[in-house]
Coordinates of C-alpha atoms in Angstrom, one line a residue:
Chain A
X1 CA 35.9 8.2 -11.5
X2 CA 34.9 7.4 -15.0
X3 CA 32.9 9.7 -17.3
X4 CA 30.6 8.4 -20.0
X5 CA 29.2 10.7 -22.6
X6 CA 27.7 8.4 -25.2
X7 CA 24.5 6.3 -25.1
X8 CA 26.4 3.8 -27.2
X9 CA 28.9 3.0 -24.5
X10 CA 28.6 -0.8 -23.8
X11 CA 28.6 -0.5 -20.0
X12 CA 25.8 2.1 -20.3
X13 CA 23.8 -0.1 -22.6
X14 CA 24.1 -2.9 -20.2
X15 CA 23.1 -0.8 -17.2
X16 CA 20.0 0.4 -19.2
X17 CA 18.9 -3.1 -19.8
X18 CA 19.3 -3.9 -16.1
X19 CA 17.4 -0.8 -15.1
X20 CA 14.6 -1.7 -17.4
X21 CA 14.3 -5.2 -15.8
X22 CA 15.7 -7.1 -18.8
X23 CA 18.0 -10.0 -18.6
X24 CA 21.8 -9.5 -19.0
X25 CA 23.9 -12.6 -19.3
X26 CA 23.5 -15.4 -16.7
X27 CA 24.0 -13.3 -13.6
X28 CA 21.1 -11.6 -11.9
X29 CA 21.6 -7.9 -11.6
X30 CA 19.5 -5.3 -9.9
X31 CA 19.1 -1.6 -10.4
X32 CA 18.9 0.3 -7.1
X33 CA 17.3 3.7 -7.8
X34 CA 17.9 6.8 -5.7
X35 CA 19.9 7.8 -2.6
X36 CA 18.0 5.9 0.0
X37 CA 18.2 2.5 -1.7
X38 CA 21.9 2.9 -2.5
X39 CA 22.5 3.9 1.1
X40 CA 20.5 1.0 2.5
X41 CA 22.5 -1.3 0.3
X42 CA 25.9 0.0 1.3
X43 CA 24.8 0.1 5.0
X44 CA 24.5 -3.7 4.8
X45 CA 28.1 -4.0 3.6
X46 CA 27.2 -5.0 0.1
X47 CA 29.2 -3.7 -2.9
X48 CA 28.0 -2.1 -6.1
X49 CA 29.2 -3.0 -9.6
X50 CA 28.8 0.6 -10.7
X51 CA 27.3 3.7 -9.1
X52 CA 25.8 5.9 -11.8
X53 CA 25.7 9.6 -11.0
X54 CA 24.3 12.7 -12.8
X55 CA 27.5 14.8 -13.2
X56 CA 25.6 18.1 -13.2
X57 CA 23.6 17.4 -10.1
X58 CA 26.6 16.0 -8.3
X59 CA 28.2 19.4 -8.3
X60 CA 25.3 21.0 -6.5
X61 CA 24.0 18.2 -4.3
X62 CA 25.7 17.5 -1.0
X63 CA 23.8 14.3 -0.4
X64 CA 25.1 12.9 -3.7
X65 CA 28.6 14.1 -2.7
X66 CA 28.3 12.2 0.6
X67 CA 27.0 9.1 -1.1
X68 CA 29.8 8.8 -3.6
X69 CA 32.4 8.9 -0.9
X70 CA 31.2 5.5 0.2
X71 CA 32.0 3.8 -3.1
X72 CA 35.5 3.1 -4.5
X73 CA 36.3 5.7 -7.2
X74 CA 36.7 3.1 -9.9
X75 CA 33.1 2.0 -9.5
X76 CA 31.7 5.5 -9.9
X77 CA 30.5 6.7 -13.3
X78 CA 29.5 10.2 -14.0
X79 CA 27.2 10.9 -16.9
X80 CA 25.2 13.8 -18.4
X81 CA 21.7 14.5 -17.1
X82 CA 20.1 13.4 -20.4
X83 CA 21.7 9.9 -20.1
X84 CA 20.9 9.6 -16.4
X85 CA 17.2 10.4 -17.1
X86 CA 17.1 7.4 -19.4
X87 CA 18.5 5.1 -16.7
X88 CA 16.1 6.4 -14.1
X89 CA 12.9 4.4 -13.6
X90 CA 11.0 7.1 -11.7
X91 CA 9.5 10.4 -12.9
X92 CA 11.6 12.7 -10.7
X93 CA 14.8 10.8 -10.0
X94 CA 17.5 11.9 -7.7
X95 CA 20.3 11.6 -10.3
X96 CA 21.8 8.4 -8.9
X97 CA 21.4 4.6 -9.1
X98 CA 23.5 1.6 -8.7
X99 CA 24.0 -1.7 -10.5
X100 CA 24.5 -4.5 -8.1
X101 CA 24.5 -8.3 -8.0
X102 CA 21.3 -9.6 -6.5
X103 CA 21.9 -11.6 -3.4
X104 CA 20.8 -15.2 -4.0
X105 CA 19.8 -17.6 -1.2
X106 CA 19.6 -21.3 -1.8
X107 CA 16.7 -23.1 -0.2
X108 CA 17.9 -25.2 2.7
X109 CA 16.8 -28.7 3.7
X110 CA 14.7 -27.4 6.6
X111 CA 13.1 -24.2 7.9
X112 CA 13.5 -23.8 11.7
X113 CA 12.9 -20.1 12.2
X114 CA 10.1 -17.7 12.1
X115 CA 9.3 -16.8 8.5
X116 CA 6.7 -15.6 6.1
X117 CA 5.2 -17.4 3.1
X118 CA 3.5 -15.2 0.5
X119 CA 1.0 -17.1 -1.7
X120 CA 0.3 -15.3 -5.0
X121 CA 0.4 -11.8 -3.6
X122 CA 0.2 -10.0 -7.0
X123 CA 0.4 -6.3 -6.3
X124 CA 4.0 -5.1 -6.3
X125 CA 3.1 -2.4 -3.8
X126 CA 1.7 -5.0 -1.4
X127 CA 4.7 -7.3 -1.8
X128 CA 7.0 -4.3 -1.1
X129 CA 5.0 -3.2 2.0
X130 CA 4.9 -6.8 3.2
X131 CA 8.7 -7.1 3.0
X132 CA 9.1 -3.8 4.9
X133 CA 6.7 -4.9 7.6
X134 CA 8.3 -8.3 7.9
X135 CA 11.7 -6.9 8.4
X136 CA 10.4 -4.3 10.9
X137 CA 8.8 -7.2 12.8
X138 CA 12.2 -8.8 13.2
X139 CA 11.7 -11.7 10.9
X140 CA 14.4 -12.4 8.3
X141 CA 13.2 -14.9 5.8
X142 CA 10.4 -14.6 3.2
X143 CA 9.4 -17.3 0.8
X144 CA 7.4 -16.3 -2.3
X145 CA 5.2 -18.6 -4.3
X146 CA 5.0 -18.6 -8.1
X147 CA 2.6 -15.9 -9.1
X148 CA 3.8 -13.3 -6.6
X149 CA 5.0 -10.0 -8.0
X150 CA 8.7 -10.2 -9.0
X151 CA 10.4 -9.4 -5.8
X152 CA 13.4 -7.5 -7.3
X153 CA 11.3 -5.4 -9.6
X154 CA 11.5 -1.6 -9.3
X155 CA 8.0 -1.2 -7.9
X156 CA 8.6 -3.8 -5.2
X157 CA 12.1 -2.3 -4.4
X158 CA 10.5 1.1 -4.1
X159 CA 7.8 0.2 -1.6
X160 CA 10.0 -2.0 0.4
X161 CA 12.4 0.9 1.1
X162 CA 15.5 -1.2 1.5
X163 CA 13.9 -4.1 3.4
X164 CA 15.1 -6.5 0.7
X165 CA 18.7 -6.1 2.0
X166 CA 17.7 -7.1 5.5
X167 CA 15.9 -10.3 4.4
X168 CA 16.6 -13.7 2.9
X169 CA 14.3 -13.8 -0.1
X170 CA 13.4 -17.0 -1.8
X171 CA 11.3 -16.7 -5.0
X172 CA 9.2 -19.3 -6.8
X173 CA 8.9 -21.6 -3.8
X174 CA 6.0 -23.9 -4.4
X175 CA 3.6 -24.7 -1.5
X176 CA 4.9 -28.3 -1.5
X177 CA 8.5 -27.3 -1.4
X178 CA 7.8 -24.9 1.5
X179 CA 5.7 -27.4 3.5
X180 CA 8.1 -30.3 3.2
X181 CA 10.9 -28.1 4.7
X182 CA 8.9 -26.5 7.4
X183 CA 9.7 -27.4 11.0
X184 CA 7.8 -24.6 12.8
X185 CA 4.0 -24.3 13.3
X186 CA 2.2 -22.8 10.3
X187 CA -0.3 -20.0 11.0
X188 CA -2.6 -18.8 8.2
X189 CA -5.1 -15.9 8.1
X190 CA -8.6 -17.0 7.2
X191 CA -12.1 -15.6 7.5
X192 CA -13.8 -18.9 8.3
X193 CA -13.2 -21.7 10.8
X194 CA -10.5 -19.6 12.4
X195 CA -9.7 -18.4 15.9
X196 CA -9.4 -14.8 17.0
X197 CA -5.8 -13.5 17.0
X198 CA -6.5 -11.9 20.3
X199 CA -7.6 -15.0 22.1
X200 CA -4.6 -17.2 21.3
X201 CA -1.1 -17.6 22.7
X202 CA 1.3 -17.6 19.8
X203 CA 4.4 -19.9 20.0
X204 CA 7.8 -18.3 19.9
X205 CA 8.5 -19.4 16.3
X206 CA 5.8 -19.2 13.7
X207 CA 5.6 -19.5 9.9
X208 CA 3.0 -17.1 8.7
X209 CA 1.3 -17.5 5.4
X210 CA -0.5 -14.6 3.7
X211 CA -2.5 -15.0 0.5
X212 CA -3.7 -13.5 -2.7
X213 CA -5.5 -10.2 -2.5
X214 CA -8.8 -11.6 -3.8
X215 CA -8.7 -15.3 -2.9
X216 CA -6.7 -15.5 0.3
X217 CA -4.4 -18.5 0.9
X218 CA -4.6 -21.7 -1.1
X219 CA -6.6 -24.6 0.3
X220 CA -3.3 -26.6 0.6
X221 CA -1.9 -24.1 3.0
X222 CA -5.1 -24.0 5.1
X223 CA -5.1 -27.8 5.3
X224 CA -1.5 -27.9 6.4
X225 CA -1.9 -25.1 9.0
X226 CA -1.4 -25.6 12.7
X227 CA -3.8 -22.8 13.2
X228 CA -6.2 -20.6 11.2
X229 CA -6.4 -17.1 12.5
X230 CA -8.8 -14.2 12.0
X231 CA -8.3 -10.6 13.0
X232 CA -11.4 -9.3 14.8
X233 CA -12.5 -6.4 12.6
X234 CA -15.6 -4.3 12.2
X235 CA -18.0 -5.4 9.5
X236 CA -17.9 -1.9 8.0
X237 CA -15.5 -3.3 5.3
X238 CA -15.1 -6.8 3.9
X239 CA -11.5 -7.4 4.7
X240 CA -8.1 -5.8 5.4
X241 CA -5.4 -5.2 2.9
X242 CA -3.0 -8.2 2.9
X243 CA 0.0 -6.1 4.1
X244 CA -2.1 -4.6 6.9
X245 CA -3.4 -8.0 8.0
X246 CA 0.2 -9.2 8.1
X247 CA 1.3 -6.2 10.2
X248 CA -1.4 -6.9 12.8
X249 CA -0.4 -10.5 13.1
X250 CA 3.3 -10.0 13.1
X251 CA 3.3 -7.2 15.6
X252 CA 0.8 -9.0 17.9
X253 CA 3.4 -11.8 17.9
X254 CA 6.1 -9.3 18.7
X255 CA 4.0 -7.9 21.5
X256 CA 3.2 -11.3 23.1
X257 CA 6.9 -12.2 23.1
X258 CA 7.8 -9.0 25.0
X259 CA 9.7 -7.0 22.4
X260 CA 9.1 -3.5 23.7
Chain B
X1 CA -33.5 1.5 -19.1
X2 CA -32.0 4.1 -21.4
X3 CA -29.7 3.4 -24.3
X4 CA -27.0 5.9 -25.3
X5 CA -25.2 5.4 -28.6
X6 CA -23.4 8.7 -29.2
X7 CA -20.4 10.2 -27.5
X8 CA -22.0 13.6 -28.0
X9 CA -24.9 12.8 -25.7
X10 CA -24.8 15.5 -23.0
X11 CA -25.4 13.1 -20.1
X12 CA -22.5 10.9 -21.4
X13 CA -20.2 14.0 -21.7
X14 CA -21.0 15.0 -18.1
X15 CA -20.3 11.4 -16.8
X16 CA -17.0 11.4 -18.7
X17 CA -16.0 14.7 -17.0
X18 CA -16.9 13.2 -13.6
X19 CA -15.0 10.0 -14.3
X20 CA -12.0 11.9 -15.2
X21 CA -12.1 13.8 -12.0
X22 CA -13.0 17.2 -13.5
X23 CA -15.6 19.6 -11.9
X24 CA -19.2 19.5 -13.1
X25 CA -21.3 22.4 -11.9
X26 CA -21.5 23.2 -8.2
X27 CA -22.3 19.8 -7.0
X28 CA -19.6 17.3 -6.1
X29 CA -20.1 14.1 -8.0
X30 CA -18.0 10.9 -7.8
X31 CA -17.4 8.1 -10.3
X32 CA -17.7 4.6 -8.7
X33 CA -15.9 2.2 -10.9
X34 CA -16.6 -1.5 -11.0
X35 CA -18.9 -4.0 -9.5
X36 CA -17.5 -4.0 -5.9
X37 CA -17.6 -0.3 -5.4
X38 CA -21.1 0.0 -6.8
X39 CA -22.3 -2.8 -4.6
X40 CA -20.6 -1.3 -1.5
X41 CA -22.3 2.0 -2.2
X42 CA -25.8 0.4 -2.7
X43 CA -25.2 -1.7 0.5
X44 CA -25.1 1.5 2.5
X45 CA -28.5 2.5 1.2
X46 CA -27.1 5.3 -1.0
X47 CA -28.6 6.1 -4.4
X48 CA -26.9 6.5 -7.8
X49 CA -27.6 9.3 -10.3
X50 CA -26.9 6.9 -13.1
X51 CA -25.5 3.4 -13.4
X52 CA -23.6 3.0 -16.7
X53 CA -23.4 -0.5 -18.1
X54 CA -21.7 -2.0 -21.1
X55 CA -24.7 -3.4 -23.1
X56 CA -22.7 -6.2 -24.7
X57 CA -21.2 -7.4 -21.5
X58 CA -24.5 -7.2 -19.6
X59 CA -26.0 -9.9 -21.8
X60 CA -23.2 -12.3 -20.8
X61 CA -22.3 -11.4 -17.3
X62 CA -24.5 -12.6 -14.4
X63 CA -22.9 -10.4 -11.9
X64 CA -23.8 -7.3 -13.9
X65 CA -27.3 -8.7 -14.3
X66 CA -27.6 -9.0 -10.5
X67 CA -26.2 -5.6 -9.9
X68 CA -28.6 -3.7 -12.2
X69 CA -31.6 -5.3 -10.4
X70 CA -30.7 -3.2 -7.4
X71 CA -31.0 0.1 -9.3
X72 CA -34.3 1.7 -10.5
X73 CA -34.6 1.1 -14.3
X74 CA -34.7 4.9 -15.1
X75 CA -31.3 5.3 -13.6
X76 CA -29.7 2.6 -15.7
X77 CA -28.0 3.5 -19.0
X78 CA -26.7 0.9 -21.4
X79 CA -24.0 1.9 -23.9
X80 CA -21.7 0.3 -26.4
X81 CA -18.4 -1.2 -25.2
X82 CA -16.4 1.5 -27.0
X83 CA -18.1 4.3 -25.1
X84 CA -17.9 2.4 -21.8
X85 CA -14.2 1.9 -22.2
X86 CA -13.8 5.7 -22.4
X87 CA -15.7 6.1 -19.1
X88 CA -13.6 3.4 -17.4
X89 CA -10.6 4.7 -15.5
X90 CA -8.9 1.3 -15.1
X91 CA -7.1 -0.9 -17.7
X92 CA -9.4 -3.9 -17.5
X93 CA -12.7 -2.5 -16.4
X94 CA -15.7 -4.6 -15.5
X95 CA -18.1 -2.8 -17.8
X96 CA -19.9 -0.9 -15.1
X97 CA -19.7 2.3 -13.1
X98 CA -22.0 4.7 -11.3
X99 CA -22.2 8.5 -11.0
X100 CA -23.3 9.4 -7.5
X101 CA -23.5 12.5 -5.3
X102 CA -20.5 12.5 -2.9
X103 CA -21.7 12.5 0.7
X104 CA -20.6 15.7 2.4
X105 CA -20.2 16.0 6.1
X106 CA -20.1 19.4 7.8
X107 CA -17.5 19.8 10.5
X108 CA -19.2 20.0 13.9
X109 CA -18.4 22.2 16.8
X110 CA -16.7 19.5 18.8
X111 CA -15.2 16.0 18.3
X112 CA -16.2 13.6 21.0
X113 CA -15.4 10.2 19.5
X114 CA -12.5 8.1 18.4
X115 CA -11.2 9.4 15.1
X116 CA -8.1 9.6 12.8
X117 CA -6.4 12.8 11.6
X118 CA -4.2 12.4 8.5
X119 CA -1.5 15.0 8.2
X120 CA -0.2 15.4 4.6
X121 CA -0.4 11.8 3.7
X122 CA 0.4 12.2 0.0
X123 CA 0.3 8.8 -1.6
X124 CA -3.2 7.9 -2.8
X125 CA -2.6 4.2 -2.2
X126 CA -1.6 5.0 1.4
X127 CA -4.7 7.2 2.0
X128 CA -7.0 4.4 0.6
X129 CA -5.4 1.7 2.6
X130 CA -5.6 3.9 5.7
X131 CA -9.4 4.4 5.2
X132 CA -9.9 0.7 4.8
X133 CA -7.9 0.0 7.9
X134 CA -9.7 2.7 10.0
X135 CA -13.1 1.4 9.0
X136 CA -12.0 -2.2 9.8
X137 CA -10.9 -1.0 13.2
X138 CA -14.4 0.3 13.9
X139 CA -13.6 4.0 13.8
X140 CA -16.0 6.1 11.7
X141 CA -14.5 9.5 11.2
X142 CA -11.4 10.6 9.3
X143 CA -10.1 14.2 9.1
X144 CA -7.7 15.0 6.3
X145 CA -5.3 17.9 6.3
X146 CA -4.6 20.1 3.3
X147 CA -1.9 18.3 1.3
X148 CA -3.4 14.8 1.6
X149 CA -4.2 12.9 -1.6
X150 CA -7.7 13.9 -2.8
X151 CA -9.9 11.4 -0.9
X152 CA -12.5 10.9 -3.6
X153 CA -10.0 10.4 -6.4
X154 CA -10.0 7.1 -8.3
X155 CA -6.8 5.8 -6.8
X156 CA -7.9 6.4 -3.3
X157 CA -11.4 4.9 -4.0
X158 CA -9.7 1.8 -5.5
X159 CA -7.4 1.1 -2.6
X160 CA -10.1 1.9 0.0
X161 CA -12.3 -0.9 -1.4
X162 CA -15.6 0.8 -0.3
X163 CA -14.4 2.1 3.1
X164 CA -15.3 5.6 2.0
X165 CA -19.0 4.7 2.4
X166 CA -18.6 3.5 6.0
X167 CA -16.8 6.7 7.1
X168 CA -17.5 10.3 7.7
X169 CA -14.7 12.0 5.7
X170 CA -13.7 15.6 6.2
X171 CA -11.2 17.1 3.8
X172 CA -9.0 20.2 4.1
X173 CA -9.2 20.3 7.8
X174 CA -6.3 22.4 9.2
X175 CA -4.5 21.3 12.3
X176 CA -5.9 24.3 14.1
X177 CA -9.5 23.6 13.1
X178 CA -9.0 20.0 14.2
X179 CA -7.4 20.7 17.5
X180 CA -9.8 23.4 18.6
X181 CA -12.7 21.0 18.2
X182 CA -11.0 17.9 19.7
X183 CA -12.4 16.7 23.1
X184 CA -10.7 13.3 23.2
X185 CA -7.0 12.6 23.9
X186 CA -4.7 13.0 20.9
X187 CA -2.1 10.2 20.3
X188 CA 0.5 10.7 17.6
X189 CA 3.2 8.3 16.4
X190 CA 6.7 9.5 16.7
X191 CA 10.2 8.0 16.7
X192 CA 11.6 10.2 19.5
X193 CA 10.5 11.1 23.0
X194 CA 7.7 8.6 22.7
X195 CA 6.4 5.7 24.7
X196 CA 6.1 2.1 23.5
X197 CA 2.7 1.2 22.3
X198 CA 3.0 -2.1 24.1
X199 CA 3.6 -0.6 27.6
X200 CA 0.7 1.8 27.6
X201 CA -3.0 1.5 28.6
X202 CA -5.0 3.2 25.8
X203 CA -8.1 5.2 26.8
X204 CA -11.4 4.1 25.4
X205 CA -11.7 7.0 23.0
X206 CA -8.6 8.2 21.2
X207 CA -7.9 10.6 18.3
X208 CA -4.9 9.2 16.3
X209 CA -2.8 11.4 14.1
X210 CA -0.7 9.9 11.4
X211 CA 1.7 11.9 9.3
X212 CA 3.4 12.5 6.0
X213 CA 5.4 9.5 4.5
X214 CA 8.7 11.3 4.8
X215 CA 8.4 13.8 7.6
X216 CA 5.9 12.2 10.0
X217 CA 3.4 14.4 11.9
X218 CA 3.8 18.2 12.0
X219 CA 5.3 19.7 15.2
X220 CA 2.0 21.4 16.1
X221 CA 0.4 18.0 16.4
X222 CA 3.3 16.6 18.4
X223 CA 3.1 19.6 20.8
X224 CA -0.7 19.2 21.2
X225 CA -0.5 15.4 21.8
X226 CA -1.6 13.8 25.0
X227 CA 0.8 11.0 24.2
X228 CA 3.6 10.3 21.6
X229 CA 3.7 6.6 20.8
X230 CA 6.3 4.4 19.0
X231 CA 5.9 0.9 17.7
X232 CA 8.7 -1.3 18.9
X233 CA 10.2 -2.4 15.7
X234 CA 13.4 -4.1 14.6
X235 CA 16.2 -1.8 13.4
X236 CA 16.5 -3.8 10.1
X237 CA 14.4 -1.0 8.4
X238 CA 14.1 2.7 9.3
X239 CA 10.3 2.8 9.7
X240 CA 7.0 1.3 8.9
X241 CA 4.7 2.4 6.0
X242 CA 2.1 4.9 7.4
X243 CA -0.9 2.6 6.8
X244 CA 0.9 -0.3 8.4
X245 CA 1.8 1.8 11.5
X246 CA -1.8 3.0 11.7
X247 CA -3.0 -0.6 11.6
X248 CA -0.7 -1.7 14.4
X249 CA -1.9 1.2 16.6
X250 CA -5.6 0.9 15.8
X251 CA -5.8 -2.8 16.3
X252 CA -3.8 -2.7 19.5
X253 CA -6.5 -0.3 20.7
X254 CA -9.2 -2.7 19.6
X255 CA -7.4 -5.6 21.4
X256 CA -7.0 -3.6 24.6
X257 CA -10.7 -2.8 24.6
X258 CA -11.7 -6.4 24.3
X259 CA -13.1 -6.5 20.8
X260 CA -12.6 -10.2 19.9

């Protein structure tokens, strides 16, 4: 285990840049804040570049002691609470975070499996909740259009609760790039000229597109869709939150295909 | 229409306190920020005490001009942009907000209809999304335990998108007070000793309880439940967001009872 005492340590300065979401070199690094995210990452068999731990809290906190056992000693760095608080991106941090290399997936020639396309979903909390919902629904690939919240940002990581590590994530995929690869039927949610989710038989593999919070999905997606779908809702409110609408669709699909 | 130029105006000072979520006298006032919330409020036939409008933006903005037509002139107050920005609780406000008396509902002797009980749901965004989802599912009463996010706070109002005005909301209702009034079957979501949502026939009227983000529902609710329910999900993530879990349950109920 290493000990770092100075804020001028080069490794610490690099970690700080990464935690703050700034670029470091050519590689794409990510800051995984807190016990749960680090655990979820390690559970997937991924490695960390460094695990940063508050030395004072480590002495007292059994959960932290358990966590560091899972990481090779040479990757663990202990540091004073004051330095750890600088690294931490949340108000009441747990005294731990990891620097890790972001998994990168290269867009294939074709898309043959169930997946989700997010069209300009701007709110980081919505994107995070969507990822968590998609993973829980058993789908493993998400394509994000330009204009979506940055998928590896701290806010998205926080609300996705580790779902990132269960998914293949493709950022900055234009509608054209997505459509020209797509070999499964495209279903989009729409309020007009759409069929009720509860009166249709969903095919085994579906690509679902969910759109911007205010504007919904782009016309190009609607035109390319095999089916436009609406969720039969009360008129008491105008619409559903995008992550909630996605949940209703994805779990109805799961129900129809007998996953109990 | 009134004009207010000074930040020392007593009515302005009172509105500022209300907008900032501080108490003003014995009555319970609420600040409704932005065009959409004001519209949703007026759509329900409710009145505003004052509608505060940025005078400079009013001249240019047709949506604002439409909105003020719906409010009696003596309730409209125009003010300079600098004062309006102080009132506004969001970064890029729309130059309008209303002060209104919060609707208060008195807990009845019995609860005979479908409803939702929220047990220590702490995140304001989750509470707001839950309200929006509940209203969209056609349920009109929500009971909130002590420890839930304050239901009339700006963050909850923002994510509920006007759902507040379609619902009867009861705050600080203890589990005991809720259970002793309840005359419909209680369904709670739980991960253990529960039955799959997709293998059960839901009764026409259900009280649903959804619990704290980390801990789920309290043991007292589990014990009192007619049925514990789980949502069949992939093991790729530990659990669903509470608003998402609620959406899956409430819309499955809606589907089973033939609301297409």
